Amino acid sequence: RLTGEAAGLSIPDGSEMLYLDQLTPDSELQVRDWTGHRIPMHAVPSGHVVLANEPELLDQVIAASLPRFAAHTLTDPDALRQRLELVRTQQYAWAFEEFADGLNSVAAAVRNDAGKVIAALHVYGPASRFPGDRNADELGELVRGTADKIRID
């Protein structure tokens, strides 16, 4: 509601993220509902927040291959590792048209009581308006702060 964009929850499933649910705002321009789909972790920020915290899984993902989904998909292992260093510092991840052309998204980790990443909260919208003139770092902090409040048993 605070972002005016679609928001969802996904969980790690092997080397992919399984999108569990999505809330979509009432807007003329809608984004696709990814509920029920699995997307490779390297291509989406929800996967980046998992990979940034799971070095062994990152090595497996890189060893398997990094297929391209859009013009800006991270397919270079060094570039992905560099991105994940930033994610570890910021505690959120942005992707600008990396999984699908015209789609931007931001995600933050949902952790259990022991601090293990068990899910990701993600917000995404059309690149034409998200983040638009809003500050991307402020939106990332908003998503991170909200993800920190989520408790999953």
mmCIF file of N, CA and C in Angstrom, residues 55-151:
data_model
loop_
_atom_site.group_PDB
_atom_site.id
_atom_site.type_symbol
_atom_site.label_atom_id
_atom_site.label_comp_id
_atom_site.label_asym_id
_atom_site.label_seq_id
_atom_site.Cartn_x
_atom_site.Cartn_y
_atom_site.Cartn_z
ATOM 1 N N PRO A 55 26.476 -18.716 0.982
ATOM 2 C CA PRO A 55 27.618 -18.831 0.061
ATOM 3 C C PRO A 55 27.715 -20.180 -0.654
ATOM 4 N N GLU A 56 27.372 -21.269 0.012
ATOM 5 C CA GLU A 56 27.431 -22.585 -0.650
ATOM 6 C C GLU A 56 26.392 -22.680 -1.760
ATOM 7 N N LEU A 57 25.201 -22.163 -1.521
ATOM 8 C CA LEU A 57 24.160 -22.158 -2.545
ATOM 9 C C LEU A 57 24.580 -21.269 -3.713
ATOM 10 N N LEU A 58 25.192 -20.134 -3.426
ATOM 11 C CA LEU A 58 25.684 -19.255 -4.489
ATOM 12 C C LEU A 58 26.672 -19.999 -5.378
ATOM 13 N N ASP A 59 27.601 -20.731 -4.794
ATOM 14 C CA ASP A 59 28.569 -21.501 -5.581
ATOM 15 C C ASP A 59 27.859 -22.519 -6.471
ATOM 16 N N GLN A 60 26.816 -23.173 -5.948
ATOM 17 C CA GLN A 60 26.056 -24.150 -6.741
ATOM 18 C C GLN A 60 25.335 -23.473 -7.900
ATOM 19 N N VAL A 61 24.721 -22.318 -7.641
ATOM 20 C CA VAL A 61 23.989 -21.595 -8.678
ATOM 21 C C VAL A 61 24.933 -21.163 -9.793
ATOM 22 N N ILE A 62 26.085 -20.637 -9.418
ATOM 23 C CA ILE A 62 27.056 -20.193 -10.419
ATOM 24 C C ILE A 62 27.601 -21.371 -11.214
ATOM 25 N N ALA A 63 27.855 -22.486 -10.552
ATOM 26 C CA ALA A 63 28.386 -23.666 -11.238
ATOM 27 C C ALA A 63 27.384 -24.237 -12.244
ATOM 28 N N ALA A 64 26.095 -24.083 -11.960
ATOM 29 C CA ALA A 64 25.061 -24.653 -12.829
ATOM 30 C C ALA A 64 24.875 -23.849 -14.109
ATOM 31 N N SER A 65 24.963 -22.555 -14.049
ATOM 32 C CA SER A 65 24.846 -21.605 -15.168
ATOM 33 C C SER A 65 23.941 -20.460 -14.753
ATOM 34 N N LEU A 66 24.100 -19.366 -15.449
ATOM 35 C CA LEU A 66 23.327 -18.161 -15.168
ATOM 36 C C LEU A 66 22.638 -17.719 -16.455
ATOM 37 N N PRO A 67 21.500 -18.331 -16.792
ATOM 38 C CA PRO A 67 20.837 -17.982 -18.057
ATOM 39 C C PRO A 67 20.286 -16.562 -18.063
ATOM 40 N N ARG A 68 20.235 -15.992 -19.251
ATOM 41 C CA ARG A 68 19.729 -14.631 -19.465
ATOM 42 C C ARG A 68 18.219 -14.687 -19.687
ATOM 43 N N PHE A 69 17.495 -13.783 -19.011
ATOM 44 C CA PHE A 69 16.045 -13.658 -19.187
ATOM 45 C C PHE A 69 15.673 -12.330 -19.836
ATOM 46 N N ALA A 70 16.516 -11.327 -19.643
ATOM 47 C CA ALA A 70 16.289 -9.992 -20.199
ATOM 48 C C ALA A 70 17.661 -9.392 -20.492
ATOM 49 N N ALA A 71 17.660 -8.253 -21.128
ATOM 50 C CA ALA A 71 18.934 -7.632 -21.531
ATOM 51 C C ALA A 71 19.864 -7.368 -20.351
ATOM 52 N N HIS A 72 19.311 -7.128 -19.170
ATOM 53 C CA HIS A 72 20.137 -6.749 -18.024
ATOM 54 C C HIS A 72 20.318 -7.862 -16.992
ATOM 55 N N THR A 73 19.924 -9.081 -17.313
ATOM 56 C CA THR A 73 20.115 -10.187 -16.376
ATOM 57 C C THR A 73 21.596 -10.351 -16.058
ATOM 58 N N LEU A 74 21.918 -10.530 -14.781
ATOM 59 C CA LEU A 74 23.306 -10.783 -14.394
ATOM 60 C C LEU A 74 23.674 -12.216 -14.766
ATOM 61 N N THR A 75 24.546 -12.349 -15.746
ATOM 62 C CA THR A 75 24.981 -13.680 -16.186
ATOM 63 C C THR A 75 26.469 -13.902 -15.934
ATOM 64 N N ASP A 76 27.166 -12.867 -15.491
ATOM 65 C CA ASP A 76 28.587 -12.964 -15.193
ATOM 66 C C ASP A 76 28.754 -13.263 -13.701
ATOM 67 N N PRO A 77 29.421 -14.369 -13.353
ATOM 68 C CA PRO A 77 29.585 -14.728 -11.933
ATOM 69 C C PRO A 77 30.219 -13.629 -11.099
ATOM 70 N N ASP A 78 31.225 -12.943 -11.632
ATOM 71 C CA ASP A 78 31.876 -11.875 -10.871
ATOM 72 C C ASP A 78 30.927 -10.707 -10.622
ATOM 73 N N ALA A 79 30.130 -10.362 -11.610
ATOM 74 C CA ALA A 79 29.157 -9.279 -11.446
ATOM 75 C C ALA A 79 28.102 -9.662 -10.405
ATOM 76 N N LEU A 80 27.679 -10.919 -10.421
ATOM 77 C CA LEU A 80 26.705 -11.373 -9.429
ATOM 78 C C LEU A 80 27.305 -11.320 -8.030
ATOM 79 N N ARG A 81 28.523 -11.802 -7.882
ATOM 80 C CA ARG A 81 29.170 -11.748 -6.557
ATOM 81 C C ARG A 81 29.324 -10.301 -6.071
ATOM 82 N N GLN A 82 29.666 -9.400 -6.964
ATOM 83 C CA GLN A 82 29.802 -7.987 -6.603
ATOM 84 C C GLN A 82 28.454 -7.424 -6.145
ATOM 85 N N ARG A 83 27.394 -7.749 -6.873
ATOM 86 C CA ARG A 83 26.047 -7.303 -6.481
ATOM 87 C C ARG A 83 25.699 -7.816 -5.091
ATOM 88 N N LEU A 84 26.018 -9.064 -4.826
ATOM 89 C CA LEU A 84 25.642 -9.660 -3.541
ATOM 90 C C LEU A 84 26.401 -9.043 -2.371
ATOM 91 N N GLU A 85 27.599 -8.534 -2.626
ATOM 92 C CA GLU A 85 28.323 -7.786 -1.583
ATOM 93 C C GLU A 85 27.525 -6.545 -1.190
ATOM 94 N N LEU A 86 26.976 -5.851 -2.165
ATOM 95 C CA LEU A 86 26.152 -4.677 -1.895
ATOM 96 C C LEU A 86 24.886 -5.073 -1.136
ATOM 97 N N VAL A 87 24.290 -6.179 -1.533
ATOM 98 C CA VAL A 87 23.078 -6.666 -0.859
ATOM 99 C C VAL A 87 23.369 -6.973 0.611
ATOM 100 N N ARG A 88 24.504 -7.586 0.894
ATOM 101 C CA ARG A 88 24.865 -7.870 2.289
ATOM 102 C C ARG A 88 24.968 -6.587 3.106
ATOM 103 N N THR A 89 25.481 -5.545 2.496
ATOM 104 C CA THR A 89 25.634 -4.266 3.183
ATOM 105 C C THR A 89 24.291 -3.559 3.362
ATOM 106 N N GLN A 90 23.512 -3.470 2.297
ATOM 107 C CA GLN A 90 22.252 -2.722 2.335
ATOM 108 C C GLN A 90 21.105 -3.501 2.974
ATOM 109 N N GLN A 91 21.179 -4.824 2.884
ATOM 110 C CA GLN A 91 20.105 -5.702 3.374
ATOM 111 C C GLN A 91 18.832 -5.613 2.529
ATOM 112 N N TYR A 92 18.969 -5.189 1.292
ATOM 113 C CA TYR A 92 17.901 -5.255 0.305
ATOM 114 C C TYR A 92 18.560 -5.299 -1.066
ATOM 115 N N ALA A 93 17.804 -5.700 -2.074
ATOM 116 C CA ALA A 93 18.338 -5.822 -3.430
ATOM 117 C C ALA A 93 17.367 -5.209 -4.433
ATOM 118 N N TRP A 94 17.917 -4.485 -5.384
ATOM 119 C CA TRP A 94 17.140 -3.941 -6.495
ATOM 120 C C TRP A 94 17.510 -4.700 -7.770
ATOM 121 N N ALA A 95 16.556 -4.824 -8.679
ATOM 122 C CA ALA A 95 16.809 -5.319 -10.035
ATOM 123 C C ALA A 95 16.075 -4.392 -10.987
ATOM 124 N N PHE A 96 16.811 -3.865 -11.940
ATOM 125 C CA PHE A 96 16.242 -2.954 -12.929
ATOM 126 C C PHE A 96 16.199 -3.663 -14.272
ATOM 127 N N GLU A 97 15.019 -4.156 -14.624
ATOM 128 C CA GLU A 97 14.777 -4.867 -15.881
ATOM 129 C C GLU A 97 15.749 -6.039 -16.053
ATOM 130 N N GLU A 98 15.967 -6.801 -14.999
ATOM 131 C CA GLU A 98 16.905 -7.926 -15.048
ATOM 132 C C GLU A 98 16.217 -9.268 -15.295
ATOM 133 N N PHE A 99 14.975 -9.414 -14.828
ATOM 134 C CA PHE A 99 14.264 -10.653 -15.101
ATOM 135 C C PHE A 99 13.331 -10.504 -16.299
ATOM 136 N N ALA A 100 12.698 -9.364 -16.405
ATOM 137 C CA ALA A 100 11.784 -9.101 -17.520
ATOM 138 C C ALA A 100 11.948 -7.651 -17.954
ATOM 139 N N ASP A 101 11.991 -7.433 -19.254
ATOM 140 C CA ASP A 101 12.063 -6.069 -19.767
ATOM 141 C C ASP A 101 10.846 -5.294 -19.285
ATOM 142 N N GLY A 102 11.085 -4.077 -18.807
ATOM 143 C CA GLY A 102 9.992 -3.227 -18.360
ATOM 144 C C GLY A 102 9.558 -3.453 -16.924
ATOM 145 N N LEU A 103 10.272 -4.301 -16.175
ATOM 146 C CA LEU A 103 9.887 -4.623 -14.798
ATOM 147 C C LEU A 103 11.054 -4.362 -13.855
ATOM 148 N N ASN A 104 10.831 -3.540 -12.830
ATOM 149 C CA ASN A 104 11.813 -3.288 -11.785
ATOM 150 C C ASN A 104 11.298 -3.860 -10.477
ATOM 151 N N SER A 105 12.208 -4.291 -9.610
ATOM 152 C CA SER A 105 11.774 -4.862 -8.339
ATOM 153 C C SER A 105 12.834 -4.675 -7.266
ATOM 154 N N VAL A 106 12.354 -4.723 -6.036
ATOM 155 C CA VAL A 106 13.211 -4.615 -4.863
ATOM 156 C C VAL A 106 12.751 -5.674 -3.870
ATOM 157 N N ALA A 107 13.703 -6.255 -3.127
ATOM 158 C CA ALA A 107 13.361 -7.308 -2.172
ATOM 159 C C ALA A 107 14.243 -7.219 -0.945
ATOM 160 N N ALA A 108 13.734 -7.797 0.134
ATOM 161 C CA ALA A 108 14.492 -7.892 1.379
ATOM 162 C C ALA A 108 14.200 -9.252 2.010
ATOM 163 N N ALA A 109 15.150 -9.707 2.810
ATOM 164 C CA ALA A 109 15.050 -11.028 3.431
ATOM 165 C C ALA A 109 14.087 -11.029 4.610
ATOM 166 N N VAL A 110 13.368 -12.138 4.713
ATOM 167 C CA VAL A 110 12.573 -12.451 5.899
ATOM 168 C C VAL A 110 13.348 -13.551 6.612
ATOM 169 N N ARG A 111 13.632 -13.333 7.890
ATOM 170 C CA ARG A 111 14.479 -14.262 8.645
ATOM 171 C C ARG A 111 13.699 -14.928 9.772
ATOM 172 N N ASN A 112 14.164 -16.130 10.138
ATOM 173 C CA ASN A 112 13.591 -16.781 11.310
ATOM 174 C C ASN A 112 14.278 -16.245 12.564
ATOM 175 N N ASP A 113 13.903 -16.747 13.720
ATOM 176 C CA ASP A 113 14.456 -16.246 14.980
ATOM 177 C C ASP A 113 15.962 -16.465 15.093
ATOM 178 N N ALA A 114 16.496 -17.450 14.365
ATOM 179 C CA ALA A 114 17.937 -17.720 14.390
ATOM 180 C C ALA A 114 18.704 -16.850 13.388
ATOM 181 N N GLY A 115 17.982 -16.036 12.603
ATOM 182 C CA GLY A 115 18.625 -15.150 11.640
ATOM 183 C C GLY A 115 18.783 -15.735 10.258
ATOM 184 N N LYS A 116 18.301 -16.953 10.024
ATOM 185 C CA LYS A 116 18.403 -17.590 8.702
ATOM 186 C C LYS A 116 17.336 -17.019 7.768
ATOM 187 N N VAL A 117 17.730 -16.740 6.535
ATOM 188 C CA VAL A 117 16.780 -16.249 5.536
ATOM 189 C C VAL A 117 15.857 -17.405 5.139
ATOM 190 N N ILE A 118 14.566 -17.202 5.342
ATOM 191 C CA ILE A 118 13.599 -18.250 5.023
ATOM 192 C C ILE A 118 12.613 -17.826 3.943
ATOM 193 N N ALA A 119 12.615 -16.535 3.610
ATOM 194 C CA ALA A 119 11.692 -16.019 2.592
ATOM 195 C C ALA A 119 12.183 -14.650 2.147
ATOM 196 N N ALA A 120 11.479 -14.091 1.186
ATOM 197 C CA ALA A 120 11.783 -12.731 0.726
ATOM 198 C C ALA A 120 10.481 -11.986 0.498
ATOM 199 N N LEU A 121 10.482 -10.741 0.908
ATOM 200 C CA LEU A 121 9.399 -9.821 0.595
ATOM 201 C C LEU A 121 9.857 -9.018 -0.614
ATOM 202 N N HIS A 122 9.042 -8.959 -1.640
ATOM 203 C CA HIS A 122 9.433 -8.230 -2.838
ATOM 204 C C HIS A 122 8.310 -7.295 -3.285
ATOM 205 N N VAL A 123 8.721 -6.191 -3.853
ATOM 206 C CA VAL A 123 7.796 -5.210 -4.414
ATOM 207 C C VAL A 123 8.259 -4.949 -5.832
ATOM 208 N N TYR A 124 7.331 -4.936 -6.776
ATOM 209 C CA TYR A 124 7.730 -4.712 -8.159
ATOM 210 C C TYR A 124 6.651 -3.994 -8.939
ATOM 211 N N GLY A 125 7.128 -3.326 -9.986
ATOM 212 C CA GLY A 125 6.209 -2.570 -10.813
ATOM 213 C C GLY A 125 6.842 -2.233 -12.147
ATOM 214 N N PRO A 126 6.074 -1.603 -13.007
ATOM 215 C CA PRO A 126 6.577 -1.222 -14.325
ATOM 216 C C PRO A 126 7.762 -0.268 -14.199
ATOM 217 N N ALA A 127 8.776 -0.496 -15.002
ATOM 218 C CA ALA A 127 9.968 0.353 -14.976
ATOM 219 C C ALA A 127 9.621 1.812 -15.274
ATOM 220 N N SER A 128 8.542 2.036 -15.980
ATOM 221 C CA SER A 128 8.140 3.404 -16.322
ATOM 222 C C SER A 128 7.740 4.226 -15.097
ATOM 223 N N ARG A 129 7.386 3.549 -13.980
ATOM 224 C CA ARG A 129 6.971 4.311 -12.799
ATOM 225 C C ARG A 129 7.603 3.828 -11.492
ATOM 226 N N PHE A 130 8.329 2.724 -11.528
ATOM 227 C CA PHE A 130 8.899 2.181 -10.293
ATOM 228 C C PHE A 130 10.392 2.004 -10.421
ATOM 229 N N PRO A 131 11.222 2.735 -9.721
ATOM 230 C CA PRO A 131 10.842 3.626 -8.638
ATOM 231 C C PRO A 131 10.373 5.004 -9.089
ATOM 232 N N GLY A 132 10.498 5.331 -10.375
ATOM 233 C CA GLY A 132 10.060 6.649 -10.841
ATOM 234 C C GLY A 132 10.873 7.746 -10.185
ATOM 235 N N ASP A 133 10.195 8.783 -9.726
ATOM 236 C CA ASP A 133 10.911 9.891 -9.090
ATOM 237 C C ASP A 133 11.124 9.660 -7.594
ATOM 238 N N ARG A 134 10.726 8.488 -7.098
ATOM 239 C CA ARG A 134 10.955 8.154 -5.687
ATOM 240 C C ARG A 134 12.389 7.691 -5.496
ATOM 241 N N ASN A 135 12.920 7.876 -4.324
ATOM 242 C CA ASN A 135 14.280 7.480 -3.999
ATOM 243 C C ASN A 135 14.363 5.963 -3.842
ATOM 244 N N ALA A 136 15.174 5.310 -4.674
ATOM 245 C CA ALA A 136 15.284 3.848 -4.652
ATOM 246 C C ALA A 136 15.807 3.349 -3.304
ATOM 247 N N ASP A 137 16.744 4.057 -2.703
ATOM 248 C CA ASP A 137 17.267 3.633 -1.401
ATOM 249 C C ASP A 137 16.202 3.721 -0.315
ATOM 250 N N GLU A 138 15.390 4.752 -0.343
ATOM 251 C CA GLU A 138 14.312 4.867 0.641
ATOM 252 C C GLU A 138 13.294 3.748 0.464
ATOM 253 N N LEU A 139 12.973 3.416 -0.778
ATOM 254 C CA LEU A 139 12.058 2.296 -1.025
ATOM 255 C C LEU A 139 12.677 0.979 -0.552
ATOM 256 N N GLY A 140 13.977 0.801 -0.807
ATOM 257 C CA GLY A 140 14.660 -0.402 -0.334
ATOM 258 C C GLY A 140 14.624 -0.508 1.178
ATOM 259 N N GLU A 141 14.840 0.611 1.861
ATOM 260 C CA GLU A 141 14.784 0.618 3.332
ATOM 261 C C GLU A 141 13.368 0.333 3.831
ATOM 262 N N LEU A 142 12.369 0.836 3.132
ATOM 263 C CA LEU A 142 10.976 0.559 3.489
ATOM 264 C C LEU A 142 10.689 -0.940 3.403
ATOM 265 N N VAL A 143 11.113 -1.564 2.310
ATOM 266 C CA VAL A 143 10.889 -3.002 2.131
ATOM 267 C C VAL A 143 11.673 -3.789 3.181
ATOM 268 N N ARG A 144 12.919 -3.387 3.437
ATOM 269 C CA ARG A 144 13.722 -4.069 4.444
ATOM 270 C C ARG A 144 13.088 -3.950 5.828
ATOM 271 N N GLY A 145 12.648 -2.765 6.181
ATOM 272 C CA GLY A 145 12.013 -2.560 7.476
ATOM 273 C C GLY A 145 10.740 -3.375 7.632
ATOM 274 N N THR A 146 9.977 -3.488 6.564
ATOM 275 C CA THR A 146 8.751 -4.288 6.597
ATOM 276 C C THR A 146 9.088 -5.766 6.698
ATOM 277 N N ALA A 147 10.068 -6.226 5.931
ATOM 278 C CA ALA A 147 10.476 -7.638 5.985
ATOM 279 C C ALA A 147 10.964 -8.008 7.381
ATOM 280 N N ASP A 148 11.649 -7.083 8.050
ATOM 281 C CA ASP A 148 12.132 -7.340 9.414
ATOM 282 C C ASP A 148 11.005 -7.584 10.397
ATOM 283 N N LYS A 149 9.812 -7.100 10.098
ATOM 284 C CA LYS A 149 8.662 -7.264 10.999
ATOM 285 C C LYS A 149 7.904 -8.558 10.786
ATOM 286 N N ILE A 150 8.176 -9.234 9.676
ATOM 287 C CA ILE A 150 7.433 -10.460 9.346
ATOM 288 C C ILE A 150 7.979 -11.621 10.156
ATOM 289 N N ARG A 151 7.082 -12.381 10.749
ATOM 290 C CA ARG A 151 7.464 -13.593 11.495
ATOM 291 C C ARG A 151 6.743 -14.781 10.875
#
